[in-house]
Coordinates of C-alpha atoms in Angstrom, one line a residue:
M134 CA 163.0 -29.1 53.1
K135 CA 162.2 -30.6 49.1
L136 CA 159.7 -27.9 47.1
S137 CA 157.0 -31.1 47.2
E138 CA 157.6 -30.8 50.6
E139 CA 157.9 -26.8 51.5
L140 CA 154.4 -26.2 49.1
A141 CA 152.0 -28.9 51.1
W142 CA 153.7 -27.2 54.9
R143 CA 153.1 -23.8 53.7
G144 CA 149.3 -24.6 52.3
F145 CA 150.5 -23.7 48.7
Q146 CA 148.2 -26.8 47.6
A147 CA 144.7 -27.2 45.8
E148 CA 143.4 -28.1 43.1
T149 CA 146.2 -29.5 40.4
T150 CA 146.8 -31.9 37.2
I151 CA 149.7 -33.7 38.7
K152 CA 148.8 -37.1 40.6
D153 CA 152.6 -37.4 42.8
P154 CA 153.6 -33.8 43.9
S155 CA 156.9 -34.8 44.4
E156 CA 157.1 -34.8 40.4
L157 CA 157.8 -30.8 41.2
D158 CA 160.9 -32.1 42.9
N159 CA 162.4 -32.8 40.0
R160 CA 160.6 -32.3 37.2
E161 CA 162.9 -31.9 33.9
S162 CA 161.4 -28.6 32.8
K163 CA 161.5 -26.3 35.8
K164 CA 159.4 -23.1 34.0
F165 CA 156.6 -21.7 35.0
Y166 CA 154.6 -19.3 34.7
W167 CA 152.5 -16.8 36.9
G168 CA 149.4 -14.0 35.1
A169 CA 147.9 -11.5 36.3
D170 CA 145.4 -8.7 35.0
P171 CA 145.3 -5.2 35.2
S172 CA 142.3 -4.5 36.4
A173 CA 143.4 -2.3 39.1
D174 CA 146.7 -0.3 39.1
S175 CA 147.3 -2.2 42.6
L176 CA 148.3 -6.0 43.1
T177 CA 145.8 -7.0 47.2
I178 CA 147.2 -9.7 49.7
G179 CA 144.5 -11.8 47.7
N180 CA 147.5 -12.0 45.1
L181 CA 150.2 -11.7 47.1
A182 CA 149.2 -15.1 48.4
A183 CA 149.7 -16.6 45.1
G184 CA 153.1 -14.6 44.3
M185 CA 154.9 -15.9 47.5
M186 CA 153.5 -19.8 46.2
C187 CA 155.7 -18.2 43.1
A188 CA 158.2 -17.2 45.2
C189 CA 158.8 -20.9 46.5
F190 CA 159.0 -22.3 43.8
V191 CA 161.9 -20.2 42.1
R192 CA 164.0 -20.5 45.6
H193 CA 163.5 -24.4 44.4
G194 CA 165.4 -23.6 40.9
Y195 CA 161.7 -22.8 39.0
Q196 CA 162.8 -20.1 36.1
P197 CA 159.3 -17.2 36.8
Y198 CA 157.4 -16.1 33.1
L199 CA 155.4 -13.6 34.7
L200 CA 152.1 -11.9 32.6
A201 CA 151.0 -9.2 33.2
G202 CA 147.6 -9.2 31.3
G203 CA 146.9 -6.9 28.8
A204 CA 145.1 -8.5 26.2
T205 CA 142.9 -10.0 28.6
G206 CA 143.0 -6.7 30.9
Q207 CA 140.6 -5.4 28.1
I208 CA 137.8 -8.1 28.5
G209 CA 137.8 -9.0 31.9
D210 CA 138.0 -12.4 34.5
P211 CA 134.3 -12.7 34.0
K212 CA 133.0 -12.7 37.9
E213 CA 130.5 -15.1 39.4
N214 CA 127.8 -12.4 39.4
G215 CA 128.3 -10.1 36.9
E216 CA 129.4 -8.3 34.0
R217 CA 132.7 -6.0 34.8
D218 CA 132.8 -2.6 33.2
L219 CA 135.6 -2.5 30.2
K220 CA 138.7 -0.4 31.3
S221 CA 140.1 2.3 28.9
L222 CA 142.7 1.2 27.0
D223 CA 145.1 4.2 28.7
E224 CA 143.8 2.8 32.3
V225 CA 144.7 -0.9 31.1
E226 CA 148.3 0.5 29.9
H227 CA 148.8 2.3 33.3
N228 CA 147.7 -0.6 35.6
K229 CA 150.1 -3.1 33.7
K230 CA 153.1 -1.0 34.9
C231 CA 151.7 -0.6 37.8
I232 CA 151.3 -4.3 38.2
A233 CA 154.3 -5.8 36.6
A234 CA 156.7 -3.9 38.8
Q235 CA 154.8 -5.3 41.9
M236 CA 155.3 -9.3 40.3
R237 CA 159.0 -8.4 39.3
N238 CA 159.6 -7.4 43.5
I239 CA 157.3 -10.1 44.6
V240 CA 158.8 -13.3 42.8
K241 CA 162.3 -11.7 42.8
S242 CA 164.8 -14.3 40.0
D243 CA 167.9 -13.2 37.9
E244 CA 166.3 -15.4 35.0
L245 CA 163.0 -13.9 35.5
V246 CA 161.1 -13.1 32.1
M247 CA 158.5 -10.6 32.2
V248 CA 155.5 -11.0 29.6
D249 CA 152.5 -9.4 27.9
N250 CA 149.5 -11.3 26.4
Y251 CA 149.0 -8.5 24.1
D252 CA 152.1 -8.8 22.4
W253 CA 150.9 -11.9 20.8
F254 CA 147.1 -10.9 20.5
K255 CA 147.7 -7.3 18.7
N256 CA 148.7 -9.3 15.7
I257 CA 145.9 -12.7 16.1
N258 CA 143.1 -13.0 13.4
Y259 CA 140.2 -13.1 14.0
L260 CA 139.1 -16.0 11.7
D261 CA 142.5 -17.7 12.5
F262 CA 142.0 -17.8 16.4
L263 CA 138.8 -19.4 15.5
R264 CA 140.0 -21.7 13.3
E265 CA 143.0 -22.9 15.8
V266 CA 141.2 -22.5 18.9
G267 CA 137.7 -21.8 18.6
K268 CA 137.5 -24.8 16.8
N269 CA 139.0 -27.1 19.9
F270 CA 136.3 -27.0 22.0
S271 CA 132.9 -27.6 22.4
M272 CA 130.5 -26.0 23.5
T273 CA 129.4 -28.3 26.1
Q274 CA 132.9 -27.9 27.4
L275 CA 132.4 -24.3 28.1
L276 CA 128.9 -23.8 29.7
D277 CA 130.3 -26.4 31.9
R278 CA 132.2 -23.5 33.6
Q279 CA 130.8 -23.0 37.0
F280 CA 131.1 -19.5 36.3
V281 CA 129.3 -19.7 33.3
Q282 CA 126.4 -21.5 35.1
N283 CA 126.0 -19.3 38.0
R284 CA 125.6 -16.1 35.4
I285 CA 123.2 -17.8 33.3
G286 CA 121.3 -20.3 35.5
E287 CA 118.0 -19.4 37.1
G288 CA 118.3 -15.9 38.6
G289 CA 121.9 -15.0 36.5
S290 CA 122.7 -11.8 35.0
G291 CA 124.1 -13.3 31.4
I292 CA 127.3 -13.0 30.2
S293 CA 128.7 -11.1 27.4
Y294 CA 130.1 -13.0 24.7
A295 CA 133.5 -11.2 25.1
E296 CA 133.3 -12.6 28.8
F297 CA 132.5 -16.2 28.0
S298 CA 135.5 -16.2 25.0
Y299 CA 137.8 -15.1 28.0
T300 CA 139.0 -18.2 29.5
L301 CA 140.0 -19.5 25.4
I302 CA 141.6 -16.2 25.5
Q303 CA 144.1 -17.6 28.9
G304 CA 144.4 -20.7 26.9
Y305 CA 146.1 -18.9 24.6
D306 CA 148.0 -17.7 26.6
F307 CA 149.9 -20.9 28.0
L308 CA 149.8 -22.6 24.8
H309 CA 152.1 -19.5 23.6
L310 CA 154.1 -19.7 26.1
Y311 CA 154.3 -23.5 25.8
R312 CA 155.4 -22.9 22.4
K313 CA 158.0 -20.2 22.3
Y314 CA 160.0 -20.7 25.4
G315 CA 159.1 -24.4 26.5
V316 CA 156.5 -23.5 29.6
D317 CA 154.6 -26.9 30.6
L318 CA 153.8 -25.2 34.5
Q319 CA 150.9 -22.8 35.0
L320 CA 150.5 -21.3 38.9
C321 CA 147.1 -19.8 39.4
G322 CA 144.9 -19.2 42.6
A323 CA 142.4 -22.1 43.0
D324 CA 139.8 -19.9 41.4
Q325 CA 141.3 -19.7 38.2
F326 CA 141.7 -23.2 37.5
G327 CA 139.4 -23.8 34.9
N328 CA 140.6 -20.9 32.7
C329 CA 144.0 -22.3 33.6
S330 CA 143.1 -25.8 32.3
T331 CA 142.1 -24.9 29.1
G332 CA 145.6 -23.9 28.3
I333 CA 146.0 -27.6 28.9
H334 CA 143.4 -29.0 26.3
L335 CA 144.9 -26.6 23.7
I336 CA 148.6 -27.6 24.5
K337 CA 147.5 -31.7 23.8
R338 CA 145.4 -30.7 20.9
L339 CA 147.7 -28.8 19.2
E340 CA 151.4 -29.7 20.1
D341 CA 150.8 -33.3 21.1
G342 CA 152.2 -32.0 24.6
K343 CA 151.7 -32.6 28.3
A344 CA 150.8 -29.1 30.7
D345 CA 150.0 -29.2 34.1
V346 CA 148.6 -26.9 36.3
W347 CA 149.2 -26.2 40.3
S348 CA 146.7 -23.8 42.2
T349 CA 146.8 -22.3 45.7
P350 CA 143.6 -22.0 48.0
L351 CA 142.2 -18.9 48.0
I352 CA 142.6 -17.2 51.1
I353 CA 140.1 -16.7 53.8
D354 CA 140.5 -14.8 56.9
P355 CA 139.6 -17.4 59.7
V356 CA 137.7 -15.1 62.3
T357 CA 135.5 -13.6 59.1
G358 CA 135.4 -16.3 57.0
R359 CA 135.7 -13.5 54.2
K360 CA 138.0 -13.8 51.6
F361 CA 141.4 -11.4 50.8
G362 CA 140.3 -9.7 48.1
K363 CA 139.1 -6.4 46.2
S364 CA 135.7 -8.2 45.6
E365 CA 134.8 -8.8 49.4
G366 CA 135.5 -5.1 49.5
N367 CA 138.1 -5.5 52.2
A368 CA 141.3 -5.4 50.1
I369 CA 144.9 -4.5 51.1
W370 CA 147.0 -3.3 49.1
L371 CA 150.1 -3.8 48.0
A372 CA 150.5 -0.2 46.9
S373 CA 151.7 1.8 49.5
S374 CA 151.1 5.6 47.4
D375 CA 148.1 6.1 45.3
N376 CA 149.1 5.4 41.8
G377 CA 145.7 7.4 40.7
S378 CA 143.0 5.5 41.9
G379 CA 143.4 5.5 45.3
N380 CA 144.5 2.0 45.9
Y381 CA 146.6 2.1 48.2
T382 CA 147.5 1.1 51.5
S383 CA 150.3 3.3 54.1
I384 CA 153.2 1.5 55.0
F385 CA 152.4 2.1 58.6
D386 CA 148.4 0.3 57.7
F387 CA 149.7 -2.8 55.8
Y388 CA 151.9 -3.4 58.5
Q389 CA 149.7 -2.6 62.1
F390 CA 147.0 -5.0 59.3
W391 CA 149.7 -8.0 60.2
L392 CA 149.9 -7.2 63.7
N393 CA 146.3 -7.1 64.2
Q394 CA 146.1 -10.4 63.6
A395 CA 143.9 -12.7 65.6
D396 CA 146.1 -15.4 68.0
T397 CA 144.4 -17.8 65.7
A398 CA 145.2 -16.7 62.4
V399 CA 149.0 -16.2 62.7
E400 CA 149.9 -20.0 62.2
Y401 CA 147.9 -19.8 59.2
L402 CA 149.3 -16.8 58.2
I403 CA 153.0 -16.8 58.9
K404 CA 153.5 -20.0 56.7
I405 CA 151.8 -18.4 53.4
Y406 CA 153.3 -15.0 53.9
T407 CA 157.1 -15.0 55.4
T408 CA 159.9 -16.4 54.2
Y409 CA 160.7 -17.5 57.0
D410 CA 161.7 -21.7 56.7
K411 CA 160.3 -24.0 59.5
E412 CA 162.5 -23.9 62.3
K413 CA 162.6 -20.4 62.8
V414 CA 158.7 -20.1 61.6
E415 CA 158.5 -23.4 64.9
A416 CA 160.8 -21.2 67.2
I417 CA 158.4 -18.4 66.5
L418 CA 155.3 -20.4 67.6
A419 CA 156.3 -22.3 70.8
E420 CA 157.3 -18.9 72.0
Q421 CA 154.3 -17.3 70.6
A422 CA 152.7 -20.2 73.2
E423 CA 154.0 -20.0 76.4
H424 CA 154.5 -16.0 76.2
P425 CA 150.7 -14.9 73.8
E426 CA 150.5 -11.7 75.7
R427 CA 154.1 -10.5 73.7
R428 CA 152.5 -11.2 70.6
V429 CA 155.8 -12.5 69.3
A430 CA 154.2 -13.9 66.5
Q431 CA 151.9 -11.1 65.1
K432 CA 155.3 -8.7 65.5
A433 CA 157.4 -11.9 63.5
L434 CA 154.6 -12.0 60.8
A435 CA 154.4 -8.2 60.1
W436 CA 158.1 -7.8 59.8
G437 CA 158.1 -10.6 57.2
V438 CA 155.1 -9.5 54.9
T439 CA 156.3 -5.7 55.2
A440 CA 160.0 -6.7 54.1
V441 CA 158.5 -8.9 51.4
V442 CA 156.4 -6.3 50.2
H443 CA 158.4 -3.1 51.4
G444 CA 161.5 -4.0 51.5
E445 CA 163.2 -4.8 55.0
A446 CA 164.9 -1.1 55.8
A447 CA 161.1 -0.1 55.8
A448 CA 160.0 -3.2 57.2
D449 CA 162.9 -2.2 60.6
A450 CA 161.4 1.0 60.4
I451 CA 157.8 0.6 60.7
A452 CA 158.8 -2.1 63.6
N453 CA 160.4 0.7 66.1
L454 CA 158.0 3.2 64.8
T455 CA 155.1 0.9 66.0
E456 CA 157.1 0.3 69.4
R457 CA 157.5 4.5 69.6
L458 CA 153.9 5.5 69.2
F459 CA 152.3 2.7 71.3
G460 CA 155.3 1.7 73.9
G461 CA 155.7 5.2 75.7
K462 CA 153.8 8.6 76.0
L463 CA 153.3 10.6 73.3
N464 CA 153.7 14.2 75.0
E465 CA 157.2 13.3 75.9
L466 CA 157.6 12.9 72.0
A467 CA 160.7 15.5 70.8
E468 CA 159.8 17.2 67.5
D469 CA 162.5 15.7 65.7
E470 CA 160.9 12.8 66.6
I471 CA 157.4 13.0 65.3
I472 CA 158.7 14.9 62.1
E473 CA 160.7 11.4 61.5
F474 CA 157.1 10.0 61.5
G475 CA 156.3 11.7 58.9
E476 CA 157.4 9.4 56.1
Y477 CA 155.3 6.6 57.4
L478 CA 152.2 8.7 58.4
A479 CA 150.3 11.1 56.5
C480 CA 150.9 15.2 57.1
A481 CA 149.0 18.2 56.8
A482 CA 151.1 21.6 57.1
R483 CA 151.6 23.8 60.7
G484 CA 149.1 26.3 60.7
T485 CA 146.3 24.1 59.3
G486 CA 142.9 23.6 60.9
L487 CA 142.8 20.2 63.0
F488 CA 139.2 19.5 61.4
D489 CA 141.1 20.3 58.2
A490 CA 143.8 18.3 58.7
L491 CA 141.6 15.7 60.4
V492 CA 140.4 15.4 57.0
A493 CA 143.5 16.0 55.0
T494 CA 145.0 13.2 56.3
G495 CA 142.6 11.2 56.3
L496 CA 141.8 10.3 60.1
A497 CA 138.1 11.8 58.9
A498 CA 135.9 11.6 56.3
S499 CA 134.6 15.4 56.4
K500 CA 134.6 18.1 58.5
S501 CA 131.3 17.0 60.1
E502 CA 133.0 13.5 61.1
A503 CA 136.0 15.1 62.6
R504 CA 133.6 17.6 64.8
K505 CA 132.0 14.6 66.0
L506 CA 135.3 13.0 66.7
A507 CA 136.7 15.5 68.2
A508 CA 133.7 16.0 70.8
A509 CA 133.5 12.3 71.5
G510 CA 137.0 12.7 73.0
A511 CA 138.1 10.6 70.4
I512 CA 141.4 12.9 69.1
T513 CA 144.7 13.9 70.6
V514 CA 147.6 16.5 69.6
N515 CA 150.4 15.1 71.0
G516 CA 148.4 12.6 73.9
E517 CA 146.3 15.7 75.0
K518 CA 142.3 16.0 74.1
V519 CA 141.6 18.1 71.8
A520 CA 137.5 19.4 71.1
E521 CA 137.8 22.6 69.4
D522 CA 138.7 23.5 65.6
T523 CA 141.6 25.6 66.4
P524 CA 145.1 26.0 64.2
I525 CA 147.9 24.1 65.0
A526 CA 150.8 25.6 65.2
Q527 CA 153.3 23.7 65.9
V528 CA 154.7 20.0 65.2
A529 CA 151.9 17.5 66.5
L530 CA 151.4 14.2 66.1
L531 CA 147.5 13.5 65.7
K532 CA 145.7 9.7 67.1
R533 CA 142.3 9.2 66.6
G534 CA 141.2 6.6 68.1
K535 CA 143.7 3.7 70.0
N536 CA 145.5 3.5 66.6
K537 CA 145.5 6.1 63.9
F538 CA 147.7 8.4 63.4
A539 CA 148.9 11.3 61.5
I540 CA 150.9 14.3 61.6
I541 CA 151.4 18.1 61.6
R542 CA 154.7 19.3 60.4

């Protein structure tokens, strides 16, 4: 399958400057860049979709340039509905290191080049920037951007000069990478197409060069209709442990998220979020259609995404753990089995009271909630319902409801 064919099959095709997608198959220059701002210390599965598209380009011989926005992160990509709070420079630096590692992990390549736009912006003179970049844009061009219209129109919250200038900064990134590395293709999510087009304009005006942008649609939950991303308040993070902000999703919960996708969503998601080829996906979906009760597609999706983000060993371990937790009698599990589960489930120390353990492991938000859950019969210890706040002296498996677990060890 050619690159253009795979992009179409997986759904990695939205707004683009390339008239004929088959141009990508024989493009003379096979270099692209993908950027992410350090607005948090972890990427989400919304970002992951664009990363999977980048990985697809790499599989077809393209060289990736991945940009962690140490400069743009100090301003913040403008939102549709209001000004971002500025992050401290220390926070930007911390976030940048975290997401750069995640980007490398998703877009694997021996030829990968990691860049940071702070490296070139820190020495740019403001007047030079206005003369070289600002002079090449009319206010009409900038005011026509949709996010600007939303912010300054009737009922809008207004926009600062800093965020208004963001698109020029991002455009200059593309110009710099074109000049230094010959990068003439930017990959992005569909919501970034306007900002990316700024770079095309600069490359044409200042270098008399040609560059392109290829975007992928924003990923929408087929059931809820909401975007996969932190702005929607439903973020699934790629970080599996806390980097200091609380922005993480355990590997167990990450796997369960994909495992619990509806039948109507699986065909859409498995093409985007896994590296399975067309033949394998079609075989999985055929088996799913014949035996939907086996949830073969959900299991393949969950394993495939977890393997991309956390590695095959972790995917195997969580798949096995899931089978043991949901496939047998919890009161028959041996102590050494339960202790082994602790590598992937939250843990509390033996001797801890039940309600404190529920709070410590995240199964309850507070002791009052823990008390209500226990009273309602929603808490079990080694498969037996427990309503009293008693210390748990033995190795034990805690369960809340149908699918939330933790360990006492």
